Short mmCIF file of N, CA and C in Angstrom, two decimals:
data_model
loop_
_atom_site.label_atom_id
_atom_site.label_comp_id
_atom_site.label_asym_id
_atom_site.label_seq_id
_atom_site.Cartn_x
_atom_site.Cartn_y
_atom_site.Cartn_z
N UNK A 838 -4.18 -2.83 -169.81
CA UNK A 838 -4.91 -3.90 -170.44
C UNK A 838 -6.11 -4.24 -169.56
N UNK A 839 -7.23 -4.26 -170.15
CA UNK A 839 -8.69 -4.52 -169.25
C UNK A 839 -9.24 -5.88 -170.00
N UNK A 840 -9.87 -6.46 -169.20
CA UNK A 840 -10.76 -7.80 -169.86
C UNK A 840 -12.43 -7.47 -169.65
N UNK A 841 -12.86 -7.85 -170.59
CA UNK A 841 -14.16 -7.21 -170.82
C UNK A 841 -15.14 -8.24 -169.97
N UNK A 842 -14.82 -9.43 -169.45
CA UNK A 842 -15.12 -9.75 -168.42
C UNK A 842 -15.35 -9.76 -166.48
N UNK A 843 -14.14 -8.97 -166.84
CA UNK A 843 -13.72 -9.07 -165.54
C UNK A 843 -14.34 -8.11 -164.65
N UNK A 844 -14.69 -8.53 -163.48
CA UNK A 844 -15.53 -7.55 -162.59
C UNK A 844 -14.46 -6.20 -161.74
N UNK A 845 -13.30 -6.68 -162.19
CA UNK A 845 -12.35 -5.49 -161.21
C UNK A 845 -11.63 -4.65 -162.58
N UNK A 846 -11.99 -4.53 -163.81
CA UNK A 846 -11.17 -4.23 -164.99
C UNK A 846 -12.21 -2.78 -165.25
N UNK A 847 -13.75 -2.94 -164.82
CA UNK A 847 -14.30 -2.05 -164.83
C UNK A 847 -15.56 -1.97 -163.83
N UNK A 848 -15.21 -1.79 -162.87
CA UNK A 848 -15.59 -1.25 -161.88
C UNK A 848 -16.95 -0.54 -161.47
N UNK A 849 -18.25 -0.49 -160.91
CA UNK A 849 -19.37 -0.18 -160.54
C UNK A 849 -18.23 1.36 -160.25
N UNK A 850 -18.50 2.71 -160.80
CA UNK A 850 -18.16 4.08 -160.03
C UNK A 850 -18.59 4.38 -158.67
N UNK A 851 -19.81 3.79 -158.58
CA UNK A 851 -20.45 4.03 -157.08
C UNK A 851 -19.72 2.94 -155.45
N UNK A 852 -19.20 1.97 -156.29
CA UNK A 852 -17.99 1.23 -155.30
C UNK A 852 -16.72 1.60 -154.91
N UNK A 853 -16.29 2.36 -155.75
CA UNK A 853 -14.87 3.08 -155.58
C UNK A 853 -14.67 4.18 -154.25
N UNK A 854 -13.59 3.91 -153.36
CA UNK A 854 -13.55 4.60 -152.33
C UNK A 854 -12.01 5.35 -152.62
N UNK A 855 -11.33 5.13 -153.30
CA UNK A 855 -10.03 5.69 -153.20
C UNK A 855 -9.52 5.44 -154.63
N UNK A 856 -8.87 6.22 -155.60
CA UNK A 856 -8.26 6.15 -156.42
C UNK A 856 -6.60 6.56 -156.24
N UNK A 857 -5.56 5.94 -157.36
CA UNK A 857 -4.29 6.10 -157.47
C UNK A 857 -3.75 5.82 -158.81
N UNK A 858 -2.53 6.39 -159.17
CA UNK A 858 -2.42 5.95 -159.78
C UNK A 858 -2.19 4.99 -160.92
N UNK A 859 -1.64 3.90 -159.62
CA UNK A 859 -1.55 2.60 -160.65
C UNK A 859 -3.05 1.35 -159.65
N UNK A 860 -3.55 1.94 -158.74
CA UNK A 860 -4.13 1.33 -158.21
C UNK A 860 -5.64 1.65 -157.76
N UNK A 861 -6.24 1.21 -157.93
CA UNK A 861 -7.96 1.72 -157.28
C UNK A 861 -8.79 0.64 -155.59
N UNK A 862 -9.36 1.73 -154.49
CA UNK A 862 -9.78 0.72 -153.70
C UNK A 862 -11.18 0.98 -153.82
N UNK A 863 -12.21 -0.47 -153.22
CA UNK A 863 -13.07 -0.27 -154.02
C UNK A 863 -14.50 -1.27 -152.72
N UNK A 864 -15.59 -1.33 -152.85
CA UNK A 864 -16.22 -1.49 -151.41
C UNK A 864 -16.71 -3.09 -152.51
N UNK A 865 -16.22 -4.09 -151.26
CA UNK A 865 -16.53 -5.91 -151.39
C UNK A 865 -18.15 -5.96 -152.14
N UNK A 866 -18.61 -6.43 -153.34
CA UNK A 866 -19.79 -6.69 -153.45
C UNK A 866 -20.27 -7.89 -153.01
N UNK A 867 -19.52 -8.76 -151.77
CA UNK A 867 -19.99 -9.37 -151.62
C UNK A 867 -19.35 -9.42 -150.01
N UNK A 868 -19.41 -8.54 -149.32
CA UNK A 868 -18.36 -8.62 -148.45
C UNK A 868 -18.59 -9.68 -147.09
N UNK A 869 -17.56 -9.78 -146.46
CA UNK A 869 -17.22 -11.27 -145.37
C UNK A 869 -18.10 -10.00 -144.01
N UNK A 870 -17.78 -9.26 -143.74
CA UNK A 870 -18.44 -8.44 -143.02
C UNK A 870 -18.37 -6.70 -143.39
N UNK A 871 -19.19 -5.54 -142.83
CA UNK A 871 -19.61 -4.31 -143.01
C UNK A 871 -18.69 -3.64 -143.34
N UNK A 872 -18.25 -3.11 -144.59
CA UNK A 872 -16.90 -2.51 -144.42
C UNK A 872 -15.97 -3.26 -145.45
N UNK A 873 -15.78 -4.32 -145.58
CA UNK A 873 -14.71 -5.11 -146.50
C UNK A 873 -14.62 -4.28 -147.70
N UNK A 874 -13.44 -4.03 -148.16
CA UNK A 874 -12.80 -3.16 -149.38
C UNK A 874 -11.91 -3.94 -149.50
N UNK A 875 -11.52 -3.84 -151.06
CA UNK A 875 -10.28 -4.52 -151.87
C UNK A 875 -9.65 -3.10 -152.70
N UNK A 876 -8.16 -3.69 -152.58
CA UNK A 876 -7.58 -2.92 -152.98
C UNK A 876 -6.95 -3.87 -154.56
N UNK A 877 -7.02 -3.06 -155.55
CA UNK A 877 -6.94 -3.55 -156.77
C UNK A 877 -6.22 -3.06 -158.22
N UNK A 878 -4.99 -3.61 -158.36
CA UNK A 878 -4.13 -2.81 -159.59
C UNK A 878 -4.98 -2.37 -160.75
N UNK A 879 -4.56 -1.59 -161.16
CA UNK A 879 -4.84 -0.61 -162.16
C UNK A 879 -5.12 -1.92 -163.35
N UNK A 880 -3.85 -2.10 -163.74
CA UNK A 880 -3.33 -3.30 -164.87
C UNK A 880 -4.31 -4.52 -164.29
N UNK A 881 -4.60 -5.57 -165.69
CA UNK A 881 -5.22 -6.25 -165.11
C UNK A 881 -4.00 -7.55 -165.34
N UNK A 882 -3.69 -8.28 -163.72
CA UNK A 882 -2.72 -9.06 -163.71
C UNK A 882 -3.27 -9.91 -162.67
N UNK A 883 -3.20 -11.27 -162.55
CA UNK A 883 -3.24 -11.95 -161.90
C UNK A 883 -2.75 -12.12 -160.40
N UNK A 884 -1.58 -12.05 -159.92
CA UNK A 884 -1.12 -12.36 -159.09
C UNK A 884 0.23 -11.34 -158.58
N UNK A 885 -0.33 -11.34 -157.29
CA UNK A 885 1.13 -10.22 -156.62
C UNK A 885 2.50 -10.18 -157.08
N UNK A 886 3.16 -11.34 -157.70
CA UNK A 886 4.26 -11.51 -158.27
C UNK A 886 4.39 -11.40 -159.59
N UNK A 887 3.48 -10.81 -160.06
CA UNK A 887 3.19 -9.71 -161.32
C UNK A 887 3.29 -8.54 -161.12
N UNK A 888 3.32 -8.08 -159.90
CA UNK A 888 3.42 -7.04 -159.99
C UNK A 888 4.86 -6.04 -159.79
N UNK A 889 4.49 -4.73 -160.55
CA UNK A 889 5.82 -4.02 -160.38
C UNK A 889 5.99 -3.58 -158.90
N UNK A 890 7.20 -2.94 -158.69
CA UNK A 890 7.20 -2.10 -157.52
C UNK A 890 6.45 -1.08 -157.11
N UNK A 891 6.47 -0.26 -158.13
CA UNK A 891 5.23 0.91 -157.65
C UNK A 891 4.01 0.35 -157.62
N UNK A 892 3.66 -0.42 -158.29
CA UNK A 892 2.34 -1.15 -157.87
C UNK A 892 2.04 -1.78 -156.41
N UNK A 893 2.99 -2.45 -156.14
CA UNK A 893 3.28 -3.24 -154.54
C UNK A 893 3.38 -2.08 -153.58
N UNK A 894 3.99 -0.58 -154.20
CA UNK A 894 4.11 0.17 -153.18
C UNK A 894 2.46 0.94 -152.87
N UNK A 895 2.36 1.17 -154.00
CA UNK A 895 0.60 2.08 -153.85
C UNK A 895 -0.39 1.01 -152.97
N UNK A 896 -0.23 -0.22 -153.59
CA UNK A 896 -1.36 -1.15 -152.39
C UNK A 896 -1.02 -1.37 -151.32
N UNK A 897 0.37 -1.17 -150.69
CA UNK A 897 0.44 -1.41 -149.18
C UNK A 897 0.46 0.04 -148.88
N UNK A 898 0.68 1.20 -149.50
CA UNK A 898 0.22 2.24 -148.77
C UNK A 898 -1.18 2.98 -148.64
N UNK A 899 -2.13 1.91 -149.73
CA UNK A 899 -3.31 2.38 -149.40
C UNK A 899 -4.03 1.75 -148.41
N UNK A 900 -3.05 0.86 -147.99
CA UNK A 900 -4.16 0.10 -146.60
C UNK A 900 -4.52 1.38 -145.43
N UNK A 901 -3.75 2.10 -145.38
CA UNK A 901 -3.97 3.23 -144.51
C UNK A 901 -5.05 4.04 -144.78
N UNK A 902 -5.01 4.30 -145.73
CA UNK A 902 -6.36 5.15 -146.46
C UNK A 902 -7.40 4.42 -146.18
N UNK A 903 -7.42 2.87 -146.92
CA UNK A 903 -8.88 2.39 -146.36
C UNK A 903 -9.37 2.30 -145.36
N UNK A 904 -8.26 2.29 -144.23
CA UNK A 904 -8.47 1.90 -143.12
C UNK A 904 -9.51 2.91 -142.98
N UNK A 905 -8.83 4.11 -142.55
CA UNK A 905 -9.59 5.75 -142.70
C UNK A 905 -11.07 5.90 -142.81
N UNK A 906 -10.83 5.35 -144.04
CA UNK A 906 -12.37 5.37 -144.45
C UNK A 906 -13.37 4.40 -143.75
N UNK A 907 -12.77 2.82 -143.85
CA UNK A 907 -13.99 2.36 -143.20
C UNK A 907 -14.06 2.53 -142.07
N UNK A 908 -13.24 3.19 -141.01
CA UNK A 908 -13.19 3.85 -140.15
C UNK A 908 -14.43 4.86 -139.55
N UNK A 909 -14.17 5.72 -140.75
CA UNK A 909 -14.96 6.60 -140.90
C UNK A 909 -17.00 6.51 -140.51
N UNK A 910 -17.33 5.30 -141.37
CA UNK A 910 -18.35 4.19 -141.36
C UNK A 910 -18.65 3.06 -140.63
N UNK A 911 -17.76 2.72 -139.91
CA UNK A 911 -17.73 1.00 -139.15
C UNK A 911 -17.05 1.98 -138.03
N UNK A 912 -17.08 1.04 -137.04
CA UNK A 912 -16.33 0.97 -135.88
C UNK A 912 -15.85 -0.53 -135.56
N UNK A 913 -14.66 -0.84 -136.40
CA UNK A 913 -13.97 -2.46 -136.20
C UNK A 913 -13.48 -2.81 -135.07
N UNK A 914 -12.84 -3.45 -134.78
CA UNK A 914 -12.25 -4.00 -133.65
C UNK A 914 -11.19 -4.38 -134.08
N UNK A 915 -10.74 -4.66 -134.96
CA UNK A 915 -9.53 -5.36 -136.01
C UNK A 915 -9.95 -5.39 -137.07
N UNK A 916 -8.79 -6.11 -138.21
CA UNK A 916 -8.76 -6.10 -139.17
C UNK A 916 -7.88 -7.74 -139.76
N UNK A 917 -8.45 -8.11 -141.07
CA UNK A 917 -7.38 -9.53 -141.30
C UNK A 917 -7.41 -8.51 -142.82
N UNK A 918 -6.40 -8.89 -143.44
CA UNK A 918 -6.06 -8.07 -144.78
C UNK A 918 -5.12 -9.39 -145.40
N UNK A 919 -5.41 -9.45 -146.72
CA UNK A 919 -4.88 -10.58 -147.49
C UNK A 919 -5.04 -11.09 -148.85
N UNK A 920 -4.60 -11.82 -149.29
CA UNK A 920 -4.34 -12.13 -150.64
C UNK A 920 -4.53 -13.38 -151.27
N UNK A 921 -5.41 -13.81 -152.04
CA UNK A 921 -5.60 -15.27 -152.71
C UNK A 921 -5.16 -15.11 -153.61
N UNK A 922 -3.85 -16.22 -153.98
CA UNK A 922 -2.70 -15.82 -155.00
C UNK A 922 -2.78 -17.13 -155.43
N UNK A 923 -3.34 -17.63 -156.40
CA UNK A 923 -3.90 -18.76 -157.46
C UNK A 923 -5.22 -19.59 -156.78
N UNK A 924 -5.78 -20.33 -157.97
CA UNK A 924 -6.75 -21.19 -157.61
C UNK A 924 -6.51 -21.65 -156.27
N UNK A 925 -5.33 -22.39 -156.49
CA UNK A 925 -5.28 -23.43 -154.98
C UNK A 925 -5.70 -22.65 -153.95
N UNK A 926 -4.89 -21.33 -153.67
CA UNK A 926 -5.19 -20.57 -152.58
C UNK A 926 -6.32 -20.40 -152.18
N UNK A 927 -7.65 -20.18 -153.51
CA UNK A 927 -8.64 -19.98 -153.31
C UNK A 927 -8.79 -18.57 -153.81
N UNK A 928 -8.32 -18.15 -155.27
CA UNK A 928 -8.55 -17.16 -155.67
C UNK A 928 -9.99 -17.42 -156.62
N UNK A 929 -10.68 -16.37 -156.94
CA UNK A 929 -11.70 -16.73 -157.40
C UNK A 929 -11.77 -16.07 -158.73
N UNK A 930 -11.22 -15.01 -158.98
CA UNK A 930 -11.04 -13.63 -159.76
C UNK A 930 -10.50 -13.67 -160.00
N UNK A 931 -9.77 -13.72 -161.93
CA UNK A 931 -8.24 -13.91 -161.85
C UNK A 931 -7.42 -12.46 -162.52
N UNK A 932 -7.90 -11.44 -161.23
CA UNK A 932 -7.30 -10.06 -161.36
C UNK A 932 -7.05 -10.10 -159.45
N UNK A 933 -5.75 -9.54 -159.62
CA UNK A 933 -4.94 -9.36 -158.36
C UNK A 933 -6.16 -8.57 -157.45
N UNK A 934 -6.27 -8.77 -155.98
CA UNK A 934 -6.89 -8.10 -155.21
C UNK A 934 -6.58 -8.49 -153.55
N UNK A 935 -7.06 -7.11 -153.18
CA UNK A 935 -5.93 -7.11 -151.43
C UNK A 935 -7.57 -7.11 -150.89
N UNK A 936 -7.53 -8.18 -149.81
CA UNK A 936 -8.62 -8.20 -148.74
C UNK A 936 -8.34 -6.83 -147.97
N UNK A 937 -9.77 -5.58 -147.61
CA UNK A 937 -9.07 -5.27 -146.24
C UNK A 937 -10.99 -5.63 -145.44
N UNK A 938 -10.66 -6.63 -144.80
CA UNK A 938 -11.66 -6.77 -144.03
C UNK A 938 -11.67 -6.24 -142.37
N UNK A 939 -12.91 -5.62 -142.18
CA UNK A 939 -12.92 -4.76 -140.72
C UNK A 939 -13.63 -6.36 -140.49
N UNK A 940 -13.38 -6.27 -138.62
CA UNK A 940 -13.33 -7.55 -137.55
C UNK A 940 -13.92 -7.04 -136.53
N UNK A 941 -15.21 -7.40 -136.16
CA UNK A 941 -16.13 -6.63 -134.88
C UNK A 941 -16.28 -7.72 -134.13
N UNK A 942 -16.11 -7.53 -132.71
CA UNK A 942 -16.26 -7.95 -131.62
C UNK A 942 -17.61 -9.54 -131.75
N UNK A 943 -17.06 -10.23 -131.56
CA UNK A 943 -18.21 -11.41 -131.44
C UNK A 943 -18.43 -12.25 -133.12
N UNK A 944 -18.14 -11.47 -134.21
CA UNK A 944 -18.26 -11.78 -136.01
C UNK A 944 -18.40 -13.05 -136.26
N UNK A 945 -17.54 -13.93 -135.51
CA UNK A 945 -16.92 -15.24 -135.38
C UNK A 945 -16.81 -15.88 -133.97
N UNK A 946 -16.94 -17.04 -134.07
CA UNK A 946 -17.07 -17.51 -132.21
C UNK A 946 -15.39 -17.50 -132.08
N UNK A 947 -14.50 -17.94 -132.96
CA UNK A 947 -12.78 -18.30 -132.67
C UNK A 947 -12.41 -17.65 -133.89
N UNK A 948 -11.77 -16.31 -133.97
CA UNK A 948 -11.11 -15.54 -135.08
C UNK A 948 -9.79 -16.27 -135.30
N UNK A 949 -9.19 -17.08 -134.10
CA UNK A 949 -8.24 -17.72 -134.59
C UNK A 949 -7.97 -18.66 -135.75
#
């Protein structure tokens, strides 16, 4: 199911860094710093607790892959990876999506 609104239901092709089957990762159009990719279900569903198992399994095993890649491009220092799971949280998009943000030396004065 796709929403003809939605910015993660159909996707810029030239953003896409990794495809799967129930899942696609894809480069931040607006990203927190150089490198930020979201990882994003296939299905268009709101929130992680929508989701099936193989779905939960393909997005935590593509964190590895992205890593890879922005790897590949960035040289991070760390990483914060995460999830805005309703309004309150501060979701903005209401299609499920995994932060993977790269973390370079100095980005922030207190990363804490």
């Amino acid at each position: 199911m796709t929403h003809p609104n939605c910015p993660f239901c159909t996707p810029d092709p030239h953003r896409i860094l990794l495809e799967g089957q129930h899942i696609y990762a894809l480069w931040d159009a607006f990203p927190v710093t150089a490198g930020h990719a979201l990882i994003v279900p296939r299905r268009h569903i709101a929130s992680w607790f929508a989701t099936t198992p193989k779905e939960q399994g393909e997005m935590i095993a593509a964190l590895s892959q992205v890593k890879e890649r922005i790897e590949a491009e960035h040289a991070p220092a760390g990483y914060n990876m995460g999830i805005n799971d309703g309004e309150a949280a501060g979701q903005t998009v209401d299609h499920l999506h995994l932060h993977v943000i790269p973390r370079y030396e100095g980005d922030v004065e207190d990363p804490r």
